[in-house]
XYZ file of C-alpha atoms in Angstrom:
560
model
C 11.154 16.246 -76.939
C 8.069 14.030 -76.852
C 4.520 14.874 -77.778
C 2.934 17.716 -75.816
C 0.148 16.009 -73.834
C -1.281 19.184 -72.338
C -4.923 19.872 -73.186
C -5.883 22.836 -71.009
C -2.745 23.815 -69.113
C -1.215 25.270 -72.300
C -3.194 28.301 -71.157
C -0.315 29.001 -68.742
C 2.278 29.512 -71.522
C 3.677 32.914 -72.487
C 4.556 36.201 -70.833
C 0.912 37.115 -70.217
C 0.558 34.135 -67.881
C 3.553 34.871 -65.661
C 1.216 35.761 -62.740
C -0.644 32.444 -63.136
C 2.613 30.516 -63.140
C 3.814 32.451 -60.084
C 0.874 31.080 -58.095
C 1.587 27.540 -59.270
C 5.280 27.836 -58.373
C 4.171 28.425 -54.777
C 2.642 24.922 -54.662
C 5.744 23.284 -56.109
C 5.347 23.439 -59.896
C 8.744 23.835 -61.633
C 9.909 25.054 -65.040
C 10.038 21.462 -66.246
C 6.567 20.759 -64.860
C 5.049 23.513 -66.985
C 5.766 21.369 -70.058
C 3.926 18.349 -68.588
C 0.185 17.588 -68.283
C -1.364 18.659 -64.995
C -3.485 15.904 -63.480
C -6.090 16.596 -60.813
C -6.535 14.027 -58.053
C -10.043 14.518 -56.640
C -10.119 13.172 -53.093
C -13.268 12.581 -51.058
C -11.292 12.130 -47.832
C -13.146 13.029 -44.637
C -13.347 11.973 -41.019
C -17.157 12.014 -40.987
C -17.578 8.414 -42.220
C -15.577 5.157 -42.235
C -16.194 4.923 -45.990
C -13.757 7.771 -46.653
C -11.440 7.861 -43.640
C -8.574 6.274 -45.631
C -8.948 8.173 -48.904
C -6.188 10.691 -48.137
C -3.552 7.941 -48.188
C -4.971 6.634 -51.458
C -4.822 10.102 -53.017
C -1.129 10.406 -52.089
C -0.496 7.055 -53.812
C -2.309 8.254 -56.948
C -0.060 11.315 -56.890
C 2.991 9.062 -56.882
C 1.679 7.108 -59.860
C 1.007 10.283 -61.866
C 4.445 11.686 -61.058
C 6.238 8.458 -62.025
C 4.343 8.321 -65.320
C 5.415 11.861 -66.222
C 2.552 14.098 -65.134
C 2.171 16.865 -62.575
C -0.295 15.685 -59.890
C -2.373 18.121 -57.849
C -4.646 16.854 -55.068
C -7.866 18.694 -54.259
C -10.795 17.745 -52.068
C -14.538 17.607 -52.267
C -17.235 16.713 -49.750
C -18.864 13.509 -48.621
C -21.852 12.735 -46.424
C -22.685 9.366 -44.911
C -26.032 7.778 -45.691
C -25.650 5.345 -42.805
C -25.075 8.144 -40.305
C -27.800 10.456 -41.646
C -30.371 7.664 -42.213
C -33.737 8.217 -40.575
C -32.886 11.807 -39.614
C -33.471 15.174 -41.278
C -29.865 14.909 -42.460
C -30.847 12.218 -44.964
C -32.342 14.927 -47.194
C -28.802 16.068 -48.003
C -27.626 12.696 -49.314
C -28.782 12.748 -52.940
C -28.079 16.489 -53.392
C -24.509 15.761 -52.289
C -24.070 13.707 -55.486
C -24.588 16.793 -57.627
C -22.564 19.026 -55.327
C -19.634 16.593 -55.549
C -19.969 16.479 -59.343
C -20.165 20.245 -59.678
C -17.229 20.895 -57.342
C -14.888 18.477 -59.147
C -15.870 19.808 -62.570
C -15.352 23.342 -61.252
C -11.792 22.691 -60.085
C -10.796 20.873 -63.290
C -12.218 23.707 -65.367
C -10.934 26.631 -63.295
C -7.432 25.215 -62.838
C -7.132 24.165 -66.517
C -6.277 20.577 -65.592
C -5.465 18.135 -68.382
C -6.615 14.910 -66.730
C -8.393 13.607 -63.662
C -8.280 10.718 -61.214
C -11.331 10.767 -58.943
C -11.440 8.649 -55.776
C -14.823 7.925 -54.194
C -16.133 5.531 -51.587
C -19.513 6.343 -50.015
C -22.734 5.988 -52.015
C -22.993 9.439 -53.633
C -19.228 9.878 -54.141
C -19.165 7.393 -56.980
C -21.917 8.762 -59.239
C -20.821 12.272 -58.245
C -17.290 11.549 -59.450
C -18.603 9.883 -62.609
C -20.888 12.816 -63.482
C -17.907 15.131 -62.941
C -15.746 13.009 -65.222
C -18.444 13.204 -67.909
C -18.805 16.976 -67.614
C -15.119 17.838 -67.181
C -14.350 16.259 -70.556
C -10.677 15.378 -69.956
C -9.088 11.894 -69.859
C -9.993 10.393 -66.504
C -10.002 7.296 -64.297
C -12.304 6.537 -61.379
C -10.906 4.668 -58.361
C -13.130 3.083 -55.721
C -11.909 3.414 -52.145
C -13.047 -0.146 -51.454
C -15.375 -2.077 -49.212
C -15.247 -2.441 -45.442
C -14.529 -5.823 -43.882
C -17.536 -7.516 -42.253
C -18.005 -7.254 -38.518
C -18.133 -10.412 -36.419
C -20.818 -11.141 -33.821
C -21.577 -14.524 -32.265
C -19.549 -16.252 -34.949
C -21.320 -14.698 -37.942
C -20.548 -11.826 -40.274
C -22.634 -8.692 -39.729
C -22.725 -5.198 -41.203
C -24.528 -1.873 -40.833
C -27.837 -3.322 -42.098
C -27.668 -5.858 -39.254
C -27.927 -2.906 -36.866
C -30.920 -1.332 -38.648
C -32.683 -4.703 -38.556
C -31.617 -5.105 -34.927
C -33.691 -2.026 -34.080
C -36.760 -3.851 -35.386
C -35.849 -7.011 -33.477
C -35.423 -4.919 -30.322
C -38.821 -3.284 -30.862
C -40.416 -6.702 -31.362
C -38.853 -7.923 -28.117
C -36.726 -10.641 -29.716
C -33.431 -9.085 -28.535
C -32.613 -6.996 -25.459
C -30.640 -3.771 -24.949
C -27.369 -5.619 -24.429
C -27.672 -7.623 -27.638
C -28.542 -4.535 -29.701
C -25.517 -2.733 -28.264
C -23.269 -5.705 -29.030
C -24.448 -5.685 -32.661
C -23.956 -1.914 -32.849
C -20.399 -2.133 -31.518
C -19.334 -4.972 -33.854
C -20.864 -4.012 -37.210
C -18.270 -1.576 -38.603
C -14.705 -2.716 -37.821
C -12.678 -0.251 -39.929
C -12.325 1.770 -43.108
C -14.353 1.206 -46.251
C -17.849 1.485 -47.672
C -20.778 -0.645 -46.461
C -20.028 -4.286 -47.150
C -22.991 -5.865 -48.949
C -24.141 -5.294 -52.518
C -25.452 -1.956 -51.383
C -25.200 1.302 -53.324
C -21.446 1.960 -52.987
C -20.395 -1.532 -54.071
C -23.104 -1.543 -56.741
C -21.923 1.721 -58.285
C -18.260 0.716 -58.020
C -19.068 -2.470 -59.926
C -21.045 -0.445 -62.475
C -18.103 1.960 -62.964
C -15.808 -0.990 -63.668
C -18.319 -2.494 -66.097
C -18.608 0.919 -67.793
C -14.873 0.722 -68.406
C -14.015 3.747 -66.237
C -12.186 1.844 -63.483
C -9.218 -0.492 -63.670
C -10.050 -4.207 -63.980
C -10.634 -5.813 -60.588
C -10.495 -2.574 -58.630
C -14.163 -2.410 -57.636
C -14.036 -5.541 -55.494
C -10.631 -4.992 -53.865
C -11.214 -4.237 -50.148
C -10.380 -0.824 -48.678
C -7.680 -2.134 -46.386
C -5.731 -4.383 -48.746
C -2.499 -4.466 -50.734
C -4.566 -4.713 -53.904
C -6.273 -1.382 -53.162
C -2.921 0.309 -52.574
C -1.830 -0.958 -55.999
C -5.112 0.153 -57.638
C -4.501 3.790 -56.885
C -0.866 3.864 -57.969
C -1.732 2.207 -61.276
C -4.658 4.628 -61.752
C -2.184 7.511 -61.701
C -0.180 5.819 -64.429
C -3.311 4.907 -66.397
C -4.590 8.469 -66.724
C -1.256 9.528 -68.226
C -1.539 6.674 -70.705
C -5.031 7.871 -71.656
C -3.557 11.283 -72.454
C -0.902 9.631 -74.622
C -3.554 7.654 -76.501
C -6.056 10.501 -76.727
C -8.841 8.511 -75.039
C -11.621 10.569 -73.444
C -14.567 9.540 -71.219
C -16.976 9.938 -74.153
C -14.973 7.269 -76.010
C -15.529 4.828 -73.140
C -19.019 5.608 -71.797
C -21.116 4.635 -74.821
C -24.662 3.226 -74.889
C -23.197 -0.296 -75.095
C -21.011 0.430 -72.057
C -24.091 1.463 -70.083
C -25.787 -1.771 -71.159
C -22.771 -3.637 -69.769
C -23.075 -1.750 -66.488
C -26.787 -2.525 -66.183
C -26.091 -6.194 -66.970
C -23.485 -6.458 -64.215
C -25.752 -4.663 -61.723
C -28.581 -7.098 -62.499
C -26.326 -10.164 -62.194
C -24.940 -8.953 -58.859
C -28.361 -7.976 -57.460
C -27.393 -4.344 -57.026
C -29.081 -1.366 -55.441
C -32.209 0.345 -56.791
C -30.144 3.534 -56.680
C -28.170 2.221 -59.659
C -31.105 3.143 -61.899
C -31.156 6.718 -60.610
C -27.384 7.154 -60.859
C -26.782 5.466 -64.216
C -29.500 7.636 -65.747
C -27.760 10.709 -64.332
C -24.306 9.676 -65.575
C -25.713 8.896 -69.029
C -27.399 12.301 -69.090
C -24.049 13.960 -68.314
C -22.164 12.090 -71.050
C -25.099 12.625 -73.490
C -25.973 8.972 -73.971
C -29.631 8.221 -74.697
C -30.447 5.952 -71.752
C -34.012 5.683 -70.444
C -35.690 3.985 -67.517
C -37.237 1.493 -69.961
C -33.752 0.232 -70.945
C -33.457 -1.295 -67.476
C -36.529 -3.498 -67.940
C -35.313 -4.528 -71.397
C -32.044 -5.807 -69.940
C -33.650 -7.118 -66.728
C -35.724 -9.593 -68.702
C -32.697 -11.406 -70.099
C -30.008 -11.207 -67.391
C -30.090 -13.735 -64.517
C -29.416 -12.766 -60.915
C -26.330 -14.779 -59.918
C -24.867 -13.263 -56.744
C -25.789 -14.530 -53.272
C -24.885 -11.197 -51.705
C -26.416 -9.148 -48.902
C -28.921 -7.650 -48.243
C -31.012 -10.638 -49.318
C -28.138 -13.126 -49.671
C -25.434 -14.568 -47.445
C -22.196 -12.915 -48.525
C -20.481 -9.499 -48.639
C -18.174 -7.802 -51.146
C -15.035 -9.128 -49.461
C -16.321 -12.651 -50.160
C -16.827 -11.756 -53.821
C -13.238 -10.470 -53.899
C -12.013 -13.834 -52.601
C -14.198 -15.677 -55.135
C -12.522 -13.925 -58.059
C -14.018 -10.444 -57.992
C -16.154 -8.442 -60.388
C -13.826 -9.269 -63.302
C -14.492 -12.990 -62.853
C -18.237 -12.333 -62.902
C -17.857 -10.175 -66.007
C -15.802 -12.931 -67.649
C -18.577 -15.456 -66.994
C -21.150 -13.053 -68.418
C -19.026 -12.178 -71.465
C -18.249 -15.790 -72.329
C -21.978 -16.515 -72.296
C -22.973 -13.614 -74.526
C -24.265 -11.101 -71.963
C -21.667 -8.321 -72.403
C -20.440 -6.177 -75.294
C -16.763 -7.132 -75.511
C -15.703 -4.384 -77.913
C -16.273 -1.504 -75.472
C -13.140 0.547 -74.729
C -11.847 0.919 -71.153
C -9.388 3.074 -69.192
C -6.670 0.476 -69.814
C -6.762 1.486 -73.475
C -7.943 -2.041 -74.212
C -11.437 -3.402 -74.759
C -13.538 -5.282 -72.232
C -12.781 -8.512 -74.124
C -9.039 -7.862 -74.066
C -9.086 -7.108 -70.331
C -11.135 -10.210 -69.557
C -8.759 -12.450 -71.516
C -6.184 -11.754 -68.807
C -8.636 -11.958 -65.899
C -9.111 -14.919 -63.555
C -12.065 -17.283 -63.636
C -14.303 -17.694 -60.624
C -12.692 -20.010 -58.082
C -14.014 -23.544 -58.258
C -14.955 -23.818 -54.595
C -16.658 -20.404 -54.334
C -20.328 -20.144 -53.318
C -20.942 -16.430 -53.863
C -21.841 -16.580 -57.572
C -24.423 -19.138 -58.658
C -23.975 -21.032 -61.951
C -25.874 -19.755 -64.975
C -27.949 -22.949 -65.095
C -29.019 -22.512 -61.460
C -29.293 -18.739 -60.782
C -30.881 -16.988 -57.824
C -33.463 -15.697 -60.323
C -33.891 -16.379 -64.021
C -34.083 -12.617 -64.612
C -32.731 -9.499 -62.931
C -33.997 -8.401 -59.500
C -34.384 -4.680 -60.314
C -37.732 -4.044 -61.961
C -39.348 -0.857 -63.209
C -43.099 -0.801 -62.463
C -45.651 1.442 -64.150
C -49.376 2.000 -63.756
C -51.909 4.569 -62.658
C -50.009 5.095 -59.387
C -46.706 5.715 -61.204
C -47.144 6.579 -64.895
C -43.461 7.355 -65.519
C -42.003 4.532 -63.482
C -41.189 3.224 -60.004
C -38.397 0.854 -58.955
C -38.573 -2.406 -56.996
C -35.781 -4.751 -55.915
C -37.127 -8.274 -55.730
C -34.060 -10.298 -54.768
C -35.169 -12.768 -52.133
C -38.813 -11.612 -52.268
C -41.238 -14.512 -52.703
C -44.359 -12.342 -53.001
C -45.077 -11.533 -56.649
C -48.521 -9.979 -56.158
C -49.760 -7.926 -53.253
C -53.025 -6.038 -52.895
C -53.836 -4.194 -49.707
C -55.241 -1.011 -48.174
C -53.116 2.106 -48.328
C -51.828 3.520 -45.057
C -50.877 7.027 -46.125
C -48.215 9.206 -44.463
C -46.788 12.527 -45.600
C -43.440 11.944 -43.898
C -41.215 9.075 -42.763
C -41.332 9.930 -39.060
C -45.109 9.383 -38.775
C -44.909 6.125 -40.728
C -42.059 4.853 -38.540
C -43.987 5.737 -35.384
C -46.990 3.751 -36.654
C -44.789 0.703 -37.250
C -43.064 0.962 -33.868
C -46.436 1.394 -32.109
C -47.819 -1.738 -33.847
C -50.472 0.216 -35.745
C -49.650 -1.462 -39.065
C -51.384 -4.740 -39.902
C -50.481 -7.636 -42.175
C -51.523 -6.892 -45.736
C -51.237 -3.106 -45.360
C -49.471 -0.938 -47.933
C -47.500 1.797 -46.175
C -47.208 4.861 -48.424
C -44.706 7.631 -47.612
C -45.094 10.589 -49.958
C -43.951 14.190 -50.403
C -40.395 12.895 -49.955
C -39.331 12.858 -53.621
C -36.497 14.905 -55.153
C -38.461 18.179 -54.940
C -40.770 17.312 -52.055
C -38.216 15.953 -49.566
C -36.415 17.885 -50.730
C -33.624 15.496 -51.563
C -35.420 12.141 -51.967
C -34.285 10.599 -48.636
C -33.699 6.872 -48.272
C -35.952 4.720 -46.106
C -33.559 2.061 -44.772
C -34.544 2.858 -41.197
C -38.213 1.944 -41.592
C -37.572 -0.911 -44.040
C -34.982 -2.378 -41.665
C -37.442 -2.162 -38.777
C -40.059 -4.033 -40.856
C -37.523 -6.788 -41.556
C -36.578 -6.961 -37.879
C -40.247 -7.269 -36.915
C -40.776 -10.052 -39.482
C -43.148 -7.938 -41.605
C -40.969 -7.523 -44.717
C -43.205 -9.666 -46.967
C -46.592 -9.236 -45.287
C -46.516 -5.433 -45.462
C -45.630 -3.421 -48.570
C -43.768 -0.116 -48.351
C -44.135 2.458 -51.142
C -42.588 5.905 -51.505
C -41.680 8.662 -53.933
C -38.423 8.771 -51.968
C -35.626 6.206 -52.199
C -34.411 3.054 -50.538
C -30.900 2.186 -49.481
C -29.023 -0.539 -51.300
C -29.268 -2.301 -47.949
C -33.065 -2.423 -48.120
C -34.848 -5.656 -48.931
C -38.423 -6.810 -48.684
C -41.643 -5.817 -50.428
C -40.668 -2.222 -51.173
C -41.170 0.123 -54.139
C -39.418 3.483 -54.423
C -38.864 6.304 -56.915
C -42.632 6.518 -57.569
C -42.968 9.169 -60.245
C -44.186 11.729 -60.862
C -43.703 12.524 -57.185
C -46.458 13.907 -54.947
C -44.883 17.376 -54.891
C -45.280 17.549 -58.690
C -48.905 16.417 -58.598
C -48.279 12.760 -59.370
C -51.114 10.307 -58.669
C -49.507 9.300 -55.347
C -50.547 12.748 -54.032
C -54.211 11.788 -54.394
C -54.064 8.357 -52.787
C -56.274 8.189 -49.693
C -56.279 6.013 -46.588
C -57.876 2.647 -47.351
C -57.590 2.795 -51.164
C -56.583 -0.610 -52.472
C -53.102 -0.678 -53.968
C -51.680 -3.503 -56.079
C -48.050 -4.383 -56.769
C -47.607 -7.032 -59.475
C -43.973 -7.807 -60.282
C -44.795 -10.288 -63.042
C -46.905 -7.731 -64.917
C -44.499 -4.920 -63.863
C -47.473 -2.921 -62.623
C -48.210 -0.673 -59.674
C -51.778 0.567 -59.476
C -54.530 1.830 -57.218
C -58.206 0.932 -57.431
C -59.305 4.519 -57.986
C -61.135 5.520 -61.170
C -59.877 8.323 -63.393
C -63.098 10.180 -62.639
C -62.459 9.948 -58.906
C -58.826 10.982 -59.379
C -59.976 14.050 -61.317
C -62.305 14.956 -58.435
C -59.483 14.611 -55.920
C -57.233 16.842 -58.020
C -59.704 19.722 -57.878
C -58.474 22.416 -55.568
C -55.176 20.631 -54.856
C -52.182 22.866 -54.482
C -48.601 21.685 -54.155
C -46.994 22.488 -50.819
C -44.557 25.407 -51.137
C -41.118 24.331 -52.315
C -38.302 24.526 -49.801
C -36.426 27.793 -50.342
C -33.446 27.886 -47.970
C -29.818 27.064 -48.761
C -28.599 24.110 -50.760
C -31.835 22.137 -50.361
C -33.793 25.106 -51.672
C -31.569 25.341 -54.743
C -31.933 21.617 -55.242
C -35.729 21.593 -54.918
C -36.089 24.282 -57.582
C -33.714 22.665 -60.085
C -33.989 18.883 -59.741
C -35.720 16.740 -62.376
C -38.064 13.789 -61.929
C -36.488 10.616 -60.533
C -37.418 8.777 -63.753
C -34.877 11.059 -65.461
C -32.171 10.466 -62.854
C -33.012 13.371 -60.495
C -30.478 15.549 -62.308
C -30.088 19.245 -61.622
C -29.184 20.354 -65.149
C -32.126 18.959 -67.106
C -32.676 21.700 -69.657
C -35.498 21.324 -72.155
C -34.646 22.124 -75.748
């Protein structure tokens, strides 16, 4: 008899556990199975979004891989919500909290059912960090599998995606397209299953998970509806069994150096601002000392290479055809940007995996050469100053403006700000400020793709700045700064900004400031009281437990 690979399910041995085993027999577990490791397959399948509509089939394939390797697979589900569907509505407040709910629910099942290993499958934006936080907290050998990217839509001979529709709303408002054209864009943008196609949050976090070593090589850029994706999930089921055999745990893989690799890949690909929020949260869960300042340290030395949407020309499917994330990692590793000795879910190091990986294809145009990058440094920049003492986040890919000073146009919610834009009440040079929408104040730190997309569609994306203590979608581009912290709800300086105050964004100095003296700020603070925190349901729980965005907006931040 071989080595006993069970970690937790040994709890079912012995006469005392006959009732427990009786329950498991009802779902198909046999006498022989009770000697094998039980592997949970966490599925985020749902019919509420195209990102996850195909995940059930992938979970069944994972189950086959686990069974063939020698384990006992058990599928269970968790939730998903769609950012694209909830965007611009009250529903968007539930997006970020869903990350922690997903994480908690997966950890809960692994713990309660005494599972020995885990394969987690995620697709939409919050699935991926949610699954990764769960993997960190569950503490059993695990593999993450990305459900894959959607194919681009086709309209008038060009590729389009969901961001094309958000920007189409702005074009429609500006009068540059009519009702029929907007409808045609709407009906063509999302042709099937898979997560949003550009280097938005889902593809960013999938790439980061692969760079962390928690996904199989090449799997993050394989499209949702492809033979490669079907193979990814089967092999993932086999890989988790191998991790049990080798005694490799997530804490062995997700080290500080692995997080530096993930940040490097995100910078090179021009990833979403949400990567900062989510990587901080994953690091917190695995107890790695990662801070918001680490991102600027790496940003300064890593070039932006990928010509990917939202500011570039291509989508994730194009990157797949060009060689995929592994080919980009190989280029970065061979030029000294990655730690090659980091362990991965293959049981091999990054360097060993990359030795067997393909190079970028010679005729590809998606990834720029190192001697002619899109930017000499990374596009995600952390800004600090008297408007955001603990840090705000800007994505500057494709943004020519490096310094902007203008009068604040202050709004306490997104709806009023959007109405002002649509009614042409915003002028060139203005700085739109949307506050009281942070993690506690939103509650839920909603994304602002709707208003940022409208600004792009109206041609105002570089003449008007948009600032918020909320978030931006990975699909956002333009002169935008999010995650301003401390947030208004917590008494951060953004709460005391007034209409007409001059605000400056300086990307070269990494500063965000307002021309208001400390004395004047102290006067404005007098008598201020935070609005009452939301108290109902899941958002109420979230508002009372969530940390500052500069710490990853985690819900288990316990001071020592």
